[in-house]
Coordinates of N, CA and C in Angstrom, one line a residue:
M1 N 0.8 -1.2 0.0 CA 0.0 0.0 0.0 C 0.9 1.3 0.0
C2 N 1.9 1.2 0.9 CA 2.8 2.4 0.9 C 3.5 2.6 -0.4
L3 N 3.9 1.5 -1.0 CA 4.6 1.5 -2.3 C 3.7 2.1 -3.3
A4 N 2.5 1.7 -3.4 CA 1.5 2.3 -4.3 C 1.4 3.8 -4.1
I5 N 1.3 4.2 -2.9 CA 1.2 5.7 -2.6 C 2.4 6.4 -3.1
V6 N 3.6 5.9 -2.8 CA 4.8 6.5 -3.2 C 4.9 6.6 -4.7
L7 N 4.5 5.5 -5.4 CA 4.6 5.5 -6.9 C 3.6 6.5 -7.4
T8 N 2.4 6.6 -6.8 CA 1.4 7.6 -7.3 C 1.9 9.0 -7.2
I9 N 2.4 9.4 -6.0 CA 2.9 10.7 -5.8 C 4.1 11.0 -6.7
S10 N 5.0 10.0 -6.9 CA 6.2 10.2 -7.7 C 5.8 10.5 -9.2
G11 N 4.8 9.7 -9.6 CA 4.3 9.8 -11.0 C 3.7 11.2 -11.2
S12 N 2.9 11.7 -10.2 CA 2.3 13.0 -10.4 C 3.3 14.1 -10.4
V13 N 4.3 14.0 -9.5 CA 5.4 15.0 -9.5 C 6.2 15.0 -10.8
Y14 N 6.4 13.8 -11.3 CA 7.1 13.7 -12.6 C 6.3 14.3 -13.7
G15 N 5.0 14.1 -13.8 CA 4.2 14.7 -14.8 C 4.1 16.2 -14.7
F16 N 4.1 16.7 -13.4 CA 4.1 18.1 -13.2 C 5.4 18.8 -13.7
V17 N 6.5 18.2 -13.3 CA 7.8 18.7 -13.7 C 8.1 18.7 -15.2
Y18 N 7.6 17.6 -15.8 CA 7.9 17.5 -17.3 C 6.7 17.8 -18.1
R19 N 5.8 18.6 -17.6 CA 4.6 18.9 -18.4 C 4.9 19.6 -19.7
E20 N 5.9 20.5 -19.6 CA 6.2 21.3 -20.8 C 6.8 20.4 -21.9
E21 N 7.6 19.4 -21.5 CA 8.2 18.5 -22.4 C 7.1 17.6 -23.1
L22 N 6.1 17.3 -22.3 CA 5.0 16.5 -22.8 C 4.2 17.4 -23.8
Q23 N 4.0 18.6 -23.5 CA 3.3 19.5 -24.4 C 4.0 19.7 -25.7
N24 N 5.3 19.8 -25.6 CA 6.1 20.0 -26.8 C 6.1 18.7 -27.7
T25 N 6.1 17.5 -27.0 CA 6.1 16.3 -27.7 C 4.8 16.1 -28.5
V26 N 3.7 16.5 -27.9 CA 2.4 16.4 -28.5 C 2.2 17.5 -29.6
G27 N 2.6 18.7 -29.2 CA 2.2 19.9 -30.1 C 3.2 20.1 -31.3
R28 N 4.4 19.6 -31.2 CA 5.3 19.9 -32.2 C 5.7 18.7 -33.1
S29 N 5.4 17.5 -32.6 CA 5.7 16.3 -33.4 C 4.5 15.9 -34.3
D30 N 4.7 14.9 -35.2 CA 3.7 14.5 -36.1 C 3.1 13.2 -35.6
L31 N 3.1 12.9 -34.3 CA 2.6 11.7 -33.7 C 1.1 11.6 -33.9
I32 N 0.3 12.6 -33.6 CA -1.1 12.5 -33.8 C -1.5 12.4 -35.3
K33 N -0.8 13.2 -36.1 CA -1.0 13.1 -37.5 C -0.8 11.8 -38.1
N34 N 0.3 11.1 -37.7 CA 0.7 9.8 -38.2 C -0.4 8.8 -37.8
V35 N -0.8 8.9 -36.5 CA -1.8 8.0 -36.0 C -3.1 8.1 -36.9
I36 N -3.5 9.3 -37.2 CA -4.7 9.6 -37.9 C -4.6 9.1 -39.4
T37 N -3.5 9.4 -40.0 CA -3.4 9.0 -41.4 C -3.1 7.6 -41.6
Q38 N -2.5 6.9 -40.7 CA -2.1 5.5 -40.9 C -2.9 4.5 -40.1
D39 N -3.2 4.8 -38.8 CA -3.8 3.8 -38.0 C -5.3 3.9 -37.8
Y40 N -5.9 5.1 -38.0 CA -7.3 5.3 -37.9 C -8.1 4.5 -39.0
S41 N -9.1 3.8 -38.5 CA -9.9 3.0 -39.5 C -11.4 3.2 -39.3
S42 N -12.2 2.5 -40.1 CA -13.6 2.6 -40.0 C -14.2 1.6 -39.0
E43 N -13.4 0.9 -38.3 CA -13.9 -0.1 -37.3 C -14.1 0.7 -36.0
P44 N -15.3 0.9 -35.6 CA -15.5 1.8 -34.4 C -15.0 1.2 -33.1
L45 N -14.9 -0.1 -33.0 CA -14.5 -0.8 -31.8 C -13.0 -0.9 -31.6
R46 N -12.3 -0.6 -32.7 CA -10.8 -0.6 -32.6 C -10.3 0.5 -31.6
K47 N -9.3 0.1 -30.8 CA -8.9 1.0 -29.7 C -8.4 2.4 -30.3
V48 N -7.6 2.4 -31.3 CA -7.1 3.6 -31.9 C -8.3 4.5 -32.4
T49 N -9.2 3.8 -33.1 CA -10.4 4.6 -33.7 C -11.2 5.2 -32.6
R50 N -11.5 4.4 -31.5 CA -12.3 4.9 -30.4 C -11.6 6.1 -29.7
A51 N -10.3 5.9 -29.5 CA -9.5 7.0 -28.8 C -9.5 8.3 -29.7
V52 N -9.3 8.2 -31.0 CA -9.3 9.4 -31.8 C -10.7 10.0 -31.8
N53 N -11.8 9.2 -31.9 CA -13.1 9.7 -31.9 C -13.5 10.5 -30.7
I54 N -13.1 9.9 -29.5 CA -13.3 10.6 -28.2 C -12.5 11.9 -28.2
M55 N -11.3 11.8 -28.6 CA -10.4 13.0 -28.6 C -11.0 14.1 -29.4
Q56 N -11.5 13.8 -30.7 CA -12.0 14.8 -31.6 C -13.3 15.4 -31.1
S57 N -14.2 14.5 -30.6 CA -15.5 15.0 -30.1 C -15.4 15.8 -28.8
E58 N -14.5 15.4 -27.9 CA -14.5 16.0 -26.6 C -13.6 17.3 -26.7
L59 N -12.5 17.3 -27.5 CA -11.7 18.5 -27.6 C -12.1 19.4 -28.7
Q60 N -13.1 18.9 -29.5 CA -13.6 19.7 -30.6 C -12.5 20.1 -31.6
C61 N -11.9 19.0 -32.1 CA -10.8 19.2 -33.0 C -10.9 18.2 -34.1
C62 N -10.1 18.3 -35.2 CA -10.2 17.3 -36.3 C -8.8 17.2 -36.9
G63 N -8.3 16.0 -37.1 CA -7.1 15.7 -37.7 C -5.9 16.1 -36.8
G64 N -4.7 16.0 -37.3 CA -3.5 16.4 -36.5 C -3.3 17.9 -36.6
D65 N -3.1 18.4 -37.8 CA -3.0 19.8 -38.1 C -4.3 20.5 -38.4
D66 N -5.2 19.8 -39.2 CA -6.5 20.3 -39.5 C -7.2 19.1 -40.2
P67 N -8.5 19.3 -40.6 CA -9.3 18.2 -41.2 C -8.7 17.6 -42.5
R68 N -7.9 18.4 -43.2 CA -7.4 17.9 -44.4 C -6.4 16.8 -44.3
D69 N -6.0 16.5 -43.0 CA -5.1 15.3 -42.8 C -5.8 14.0 -43.2
Y70 N -7.1 14.0 -43.3 CA -7.8 12.8 -43.6 C -7.9 12.6 -45.1
I71 N -7.6 13.6 -45.9 CA -7.8 13.4 -47.4 C -7.0 12.3 -47.9
D72 N -5.7 12.1 -47.5 CA -4.8 11.1 -48.0 C -4.6 10.0 -46.9
S73 N -5.6 9.9 -46.0 CA -5.4 8.9 -44.9 C -5.9 7.5 -45.4
N74 N -5.5 6.5 -44.7 CA -5.9 5.1 -45.0 C -7.4 5.0 -44.9
W75 N -8.0 5.7 -43.9 CA -9.5 5.7 -43.7 C -10.2 6.2 -45.0
A76 N -9.7 7.3 -45.5 CA -10.3 7.9 -46.7 C -10.2 7.0 -47.9
Q77 N -9.0 6.4 -48.1 CA -8.8 5.5 -49.2 C -9.7 4.2 -49.1
S78 N -10.0 3.8 -47.9 CA -10.9 2.6 -47.7 C -12.3 2.9 -47.9
N79 N -12.8 4.1 -47.6 CA -14.2 4.5 -47.6 C -14.6 5.4 -48.7
H80 N -13.7 6.3 -49.2 CA -14.1 7.3 -50.1 C -13.0 7.5 -51.2
E81 N -12.5 6.4 -51.7 CA -11.4 6.5 -52.6 C -11.7 7.2 -53.9
N82 N -12.9 6.9 -54.5 CA -13.3 7.5 -55.8 C -14.3 8.6 -55.7
S83 N -14.4 9.1 -54.5 CA -15.4 10.2 -54.3 C -14.8 11.5 -54.6
P84 N -15.5 12.4 -55.3 CA -15.0 13.7 -55.6 C -15.0 14.6 -54.4
I85 N -15.9 14.2 -53.4 CA -16.0 15.0 -52.2 C -15.0 14.5 -51.1
K86 N -14.3 15.4 -50.5 CA -13.4 15.0 -49.4 C -14.1 14.9 -48.1
Y87 N -13.9 13.8 -47.4 CA -14.5 13.5 -46.1 C -13.6 13.3 -45.0
A88 N -14.1 13.6 -43.8 CA -13.4 13.3 -42.5 C -14.4 12.4 -41.7
P89 N -13.9 11.7 -40.7 CA -14.8 10.9 -39.9 C -15.9 11.7 -39.3
P90 N -17.0 11.1 -38.9 CA -18.1 11.8 -38.3 C -17.8 12.5 -37.0
S91 N -16.8 12.0 -36.3 CA -16.5 12.6 -35.0 C -15.9 14.0 -35.2
C92 N -15.6 14.4 -36.4 CA -15.1 15.8 -36.7 C -16.2 16.8 -36.9
C93 N -17.5 16.3 -37.0 CA -18.6 17.1 -37.2 C -19.1 17.7 -35.8
K94 N -19.6 18.9 -35.8 CA -20.0 19.5 -34.6 C -21.3 18.8 -34.1
D95 N -22.1 18.2 -34.9 CA -23.3 17.5 -34.5 C -23.1 16.0 -34.3
Y96 N -21.9 15.6 -34.1 CA -21.5 14.2 -34.0 C -22.3 13.5 -32.8
L97 N -22.2 14.1 -31.6 CA -22.8 13.5 -30.5 C -24.3 13.4 -30.6
R98 N -24.9 14.3 -31.4 CA -26.4 14.3 -31.5 C -26.8 13.2 -32.6
Y99 N -26.0 13.1 -33.6 CA -26.4 12.1 -34.7 C -25.3 11.0 -34.8
E100 N -24.7 10.6 -33.7 CA -23.6 9.6 -33.8 C -24.0 8.4 -34.5
K101 N -25.2 7.8 -34.3 CA -25.5 6.5 -34.9 C -25.9 6.7 -36.4
E102 N -26.3 7.9 -36.8 CA -26.7 8.1 -38.2 C -25.6 8.5 -39.1
M103 N -24.6 9.2 -38.6 CA -23.5 9.7 -39.4 C -22.5 8.7 -39.7
T104 N -22.0 8.7 -41.0 CA -20.9 7.8 -41.4 C -19.7 8.6 -41.8
S105 N -19.8 9.8 -42.1 CA -18.7 10.7 -42.4 C -19.1 12.1 -42.4
C106 N -18.1 13.0 -42.5 CA -18.3 14.4 -42.4 C -17.6 15.1 -43.5
P107 N -18.3 15.8 -44.4 CA -17.7 16.5 -45.6 C -16.7 17.6 -45.1
I108 N -15.6 17.6 -45.6 CA -14.6 18.7 -45.3 C -15.0 20.0 -46.0
Y109 N -15.4 19.8 -47.2 CA -15.7 21.0 -48.0 C -17.2 21.0 -48.4
V110 N -17.8 22.1 -48.7 CA -19.1 22.2 -49.2 C -19.1 23.2 -50.4
L111 N -20.0 23.0 -51.3 CA -20.0 23.8 -52.5 C -20.7 25.2 -52.2
N112 N -20.2 26.2 -52.9 CA -20.8 27.5 -52.7 C -22.2 27.5 -53.2
T113 N -23.0 28.4 -52.7 CA -24.4 28.4 -53.1 C -24.6 29.1 -54.5
D114 N -23.5 29.9 -54.9 CA -23.6 30.5 -56.2 C -23.2 29.5 -57.3
S115 N -23.0 30.0 -58.5 CA -22.8 29.1 -59.6 C -21.3 28.9 -59.9
S116 N -20.4 29.4 -59.0 CA -19.0 29.4 -59.2 C -18.4 27.9 -59.1
G117 N -19.1 27.1 -58.3 CA -18.7 25.7 -58.2 C -17.5 25.6 -57.2
E118 N -17.1 26.7 -56.6 CA -16.0 26.6 -55.7 C -16.4 25.9 -54.3
Q119 N -15.4 25.4 -53.7 CA -15.7 24.7 -52.4 C -15.1 25.5 -51.2
N120 N -15.9 25.6 -50.2 CA -15.5 26.2 -49.0 C -15.4 25.2 -47.9
L121 N -14.7 25.5 -46.8 CA -14.6 24.6 -45.7 C -15.9 24.5 -45.0
N122 N -16.3 23.3 -44.7 CA -17.6 23.0 -44.1 C -17.7 23.7 -42.8
P123 N -18.7 24.6 -42.6 CA -18.9 25.3 -41.3 C -19.3 24.4 -40.2
G124 N -19.7 23.2 -40.5 CA -20.2 22.2 -39.5 C -19.1 21.3 -39.0
I125 N -17.8 21.5 -39.4 CA -16.7 20.7 -39.1 C -15.8 21.4 -38.2
Y126 N -15.1 20.7 -37.2 CA -14.1 21.4 -36.4 C -12.9 21.7 -37.2
T127 N -12.4 22.9 -37.2 CA -11.3 23.3 -38.0 C -10.0 23.3 -37.3
E128 N -10.0 23.2 -36.0 CA -8.7 23.2 -35.2 C -8.1 21.8 -35.2
G129 N -6.8 21.8 -35.4 CA -6.1 20.5 -35.3 C -6.0 20.0 -33.9
C130 N -6.0 18.7 -33.8 CA -5.9 18.1 -32.4 C -4.6 18.3 -31.7
K131 N -3.5 18.5 -32.5 CA -2.2 18.8 -31.8 C -2.4 20.1 -31.0
T132 N -3.0 21.1 -31.5 CA -3.1 22.3 -30.8 C -4.1 22.2 -29.6
A133 N -5.2 21.5 -29.9 CA -6.2 21.3 -28.8 C -5.7 20.4 -27.7
L134 N -5.0 19.4 -28.0 CA -4.4 18.5 -27.0 C -3.3 19.2 -26.2
S135 N -2.5 20.0 -26.8 CA -1.5 20.7 -26.1 C -2.1 21.7 -25.1
R136 N -3.1 22.4 -25.6 CA -3.8 23.3 -24.7 C -4.5 22.6 -23.5
F137 N -5.0 21.4 -23.8 CA -5.7 20.6 -22.7 C -4.6 20.2 -21.6
F138 N -3.5 19.8 -22.1 CA -2.4 19.4 -21.1 C -2.0 20.6 -20.3
E139 N -1.8 21.8 -21.0 CA -1.4 23.0 -20.3 C -2.4 23.4 -19.2
K140 N -3.7 23.1 -19.5 CA -4.8 23.6 -18.6 C -5.0 22.6 -17.4
Y141 N -4.9 21.3 -17.7 CA -5.4 20.3 -16.7 C -4.3 19.5 -16.1
V142 N -3.1 19.4 -16.6 CA -2.1 18.6 -16.0 C -1.8 19.0 -14.6
I143 N -1.7 20.3 -14.3 CA -1.4 20.8 -13.0 C -2.5 20.4 -12.0
V144 N -3.8 20.6 -12.5 CA -4.9 20.3 -11.6 C -4.9 18.8 -11.3
V145 N -4.7 17.9 -12.3 CA -4.7 16.5 -12.1 C -3.6 16.1 -11.1
A146 N -2.4 16.6 -11.4 CA -1.3 16.3 -10.5 C -1.5 16.7 -9.1
G147 N -2.1 17.9 -8.9 CA -2.4 18.3 -7.5 C -3.4 17.5 -6.8
V148 N -4.4 17.0 -7.5 CA -5.5 16.2 -6.9 C -4.9 14.8 -6.6
V149 N -4.1 14.2 -7.4 CA -3.5 12.9 -7.2 C -2.5 13.0 -6.0
I150 N -1.7 14.0 -5.9 CA -0.8 14.2 -4.8 C -1.5 14.4 -3.5
T151 N -2.6 15.1 -3.5 CA -3.4 15.3 -2.3 C -4.0 14.0 -1.8
I152 N -4.6 13.2 -2.8 CA -5.1 11.9 -2.4 C -4.1 11.0 -1.8
G153 N -2.9 11.0 -2.4 CA -1.8 10.2 -1.9 C -1.4 10.6 -0.5
I154 N -1.3 11.9 -0.2 CA -1.0 12.3 1.1 C -2.1 11.9 2.1
L155 N -3.3 12.1 1.7 CA -4.4 11.7 2.6 C -4.4 10.2 2.9
Q156 N -4.1 9.4 1.9 CA -3.9 7.9 2.2 C -2.8 7.6 3.1
L157 N -1.7 8.3 3.0 CA -0.5 8.1 3.9 C -0.9 8.5 5.3
V158 N -1.6 9.6 5.5 CA -2.0 10.1 6.8 C -3.0 9.0 7.4
C159 N -3.9 8.5 6.6 CA -4.8 7.5 7.2 C -4.1 6.2 7.7
I160 N -3.0 5.8 6.9 CA -2.2 4.7 7.3 C -1.5 5.0 8.7
I161 N -0.9 6.1 8.8 CA -0.2 6.5 10.0 C -1.2 6.5 11.2
V162 N -2.4 7.2 11.0 CA -3.3 7.3 12.1 C -3.8 5.9 12.5
T163 N -4.1 5.0 11.5 CA -4.5 3.6 11.8 C -3.5 2.9 12.6
S164 N -2.2 3.0 12.2 CA -1.2 2.3 12.9 C -1.1 2.8 14.4
I165 N -1.2 4.1 14.6 CA -1.2 4.6 16.0 C -2.3 4.1 16.8
L166 N -3.5 4.1 16.2 CA -4.7 3.6 17.0 C -4.5 2.1 17.3
I167 N -4.0 1.3 16.4 CA -3.8 -0.1 16.7 C -2.8 -0.3 17.9
H168 N -1.7 0.5 17.8 CA -0.7 0.4 18.9 C -1.3 0.8 20.2
V169 N -2.1 1.9 20.2 CA -2.7 2.4 21.5 C -3.7 1.4 22.0
L170 N -4.5 0.8 21.2 CA -5.5 -0.2 21.6 C -4.8 -1.5 22.2
N171 N -3.7 -1.9 21.6 CA -3.0 -3.0 22.1 C -2.5 -2.8 23.5
N172 N -2.0 -1.6 23.7 CA -1.4 -1.2 25.0 C -2.5 -1.1 26.1
L173 N -3.7 -0.7 25.7 CA -4.8 -0.5 26.6 C -5.5 -1.8 27.0
Y174 N -5.1 -2.9 26.4 CA -5.8 -4.2 26.7 C -5.6 -4.7 28.1
V175 N -6.7 -5.0 28.8 CA -6.6 -5.5 30.2 C -7.1 -7.0 30.2
P176 N -6.2 -7.9 30.6 CA -6.6 -9.3 30.6 C -7.8 -9.6 31.6
Q177 N -8.7 -10.4 31.2 CA -9.8 -10.8 32.1 C -9.4 -11.9 33.0
P178 N -10.1 -12.0 34.2 CA -9.7 -13.0 35.2 C -9.8 -14.5 34.6
D179 N -10.8 -14.8 33.9 CA -11.0 -16.1 33.4 C -9.8 -16.5 32.4
D180 N -9.3 -15.5 31.7 CA -8.2 -15.7 30.8 C -6.9 -16.1 31.6
I181 N -6.7 -15.4 32.7 CA -5.5 -15.6 33.5 C -5.6 -17.0 34.1
V182 N -6.8 -17.4 34.7 CA -7.0 -18.7 35.3 C -6.8 -19.8 34.2
Y183 N -7.3 -19.6 33.1 CA -7.1 -20.6 32.0 C -5.6 -20.8 31.7
D184 N -4.8 -19.8 31.6 CA -3.4 -19.9 31.3 C -2.7 -20.5 32.4
M185 N -3.1 -20.2 33.7 CA -2.4 -20.8 34.8 C -2.7 -22.3 34.9
A186 N -3.9 -22.7 34.6 CA -4.2 -24.1 34.6 C -3.5 -24.9 33.5
R187 N -3.3 -24.2 32.3 CA -2.6 -24.9 31.2 C -1.1 -25.0 31.5
N188 N -0.5 -24.0 32.2 CA 0.9 -24.1 32.5 C 1.2 -25.1 33.6
Q189 N 0.3 -25.2 34.6 CA 0.5 -26.2 35.7 C 0.3 -27.6 35.3
E190 N -0.7 -27.9 34.5 CA -1.0 -29.2 34.1 C -0.3 -29.6 32.8
K191 N 0.4 -28.7 32.2 CA 1.0 -28.9 30.9 C 0.1 -29.5 29.9
S192 N -1.1 -28.9 29.9 CA -2.1 -29.4 29.0 C -1.9 -28.9 27.6
P193 N -2.3 -29.7 26.6 CA -2.2 -29.2 25.2 C -3.2 -28.1 24.8
Y194 N -3.8 -27.5 25.8 CA -4.8 -26.4 25.5 C -4.1 -25.3 24.7
P195 N -4.8 -24.8 23.7 CA -4.3 -23.7 23.0 C -4.2 -22.4 23.8
S196 N -3.2 -21.6 23.7 CA -3.1 -20.4 24.4 C -4.0 -19.3 23.9
R197 N -4.5 -18.5 24.8 CA -5.4 -17.4 24.4 C -4.7 -16.1 24.1
G198 N -3.4 -16.2 24.2 CA -2.6 -15.0 23.9 C -1.7 -14.6 25.1
D199 N -0.9 -13.7 24.9 CA 0.0 -13.2 25.9 C -0.7 -12.0 26.6
Y200 N -1.0 -12.3 27.9 CA -1.7 -11.2 28.7 C -0.8 -10.6 29.7
Y201 N 0.4 -10.8 29.7 CA 1.3 -10.2 30.7 C 2.3 -9.3 30.0
R202 N 1.8 -8.3 29.4 CA 2.7 -7.3 28.7 C 3.0 -6.2 29.6

């Protein structure tokens, strides 16, 4: 138990101290973009797919840098390879949580209402990349989470100390009863194989 508390507090302190390094790793590397373009798939129960969907819907972001990361992704090639319209997963849409079971994809671009035929970025899609959103999330909540975990660890340690003190005090306050003393005296005199009731002469 003590080891678990020490490890919990140590991990929280480590995360607090190296939070900037963690932010830089997420915000400046292509880790998220590579996961999205290579590992994201149309299988909703796959761990990577579920994690990305949760990240995009909760942080209100899409792709690594922006929604266009999905244009050349494995997901797009498997689902919309010959489509003239470029799509992103449904979790990139702002109405995803409302129509989660009905949506299969989210168009990145929409046609202008005029006759120009030009495409504009879909106003119903999240335009911020998840690298920026995740970096901001860490900056905002890592300190809070680390503080809460450290506080819980300290409280657990205090509870263990108080419990140990109470057990020690109660053991010292124990007063042997007369029948217990008589029983042990009879056992010692007769050398009987009776089991002992404990040490009452402390």
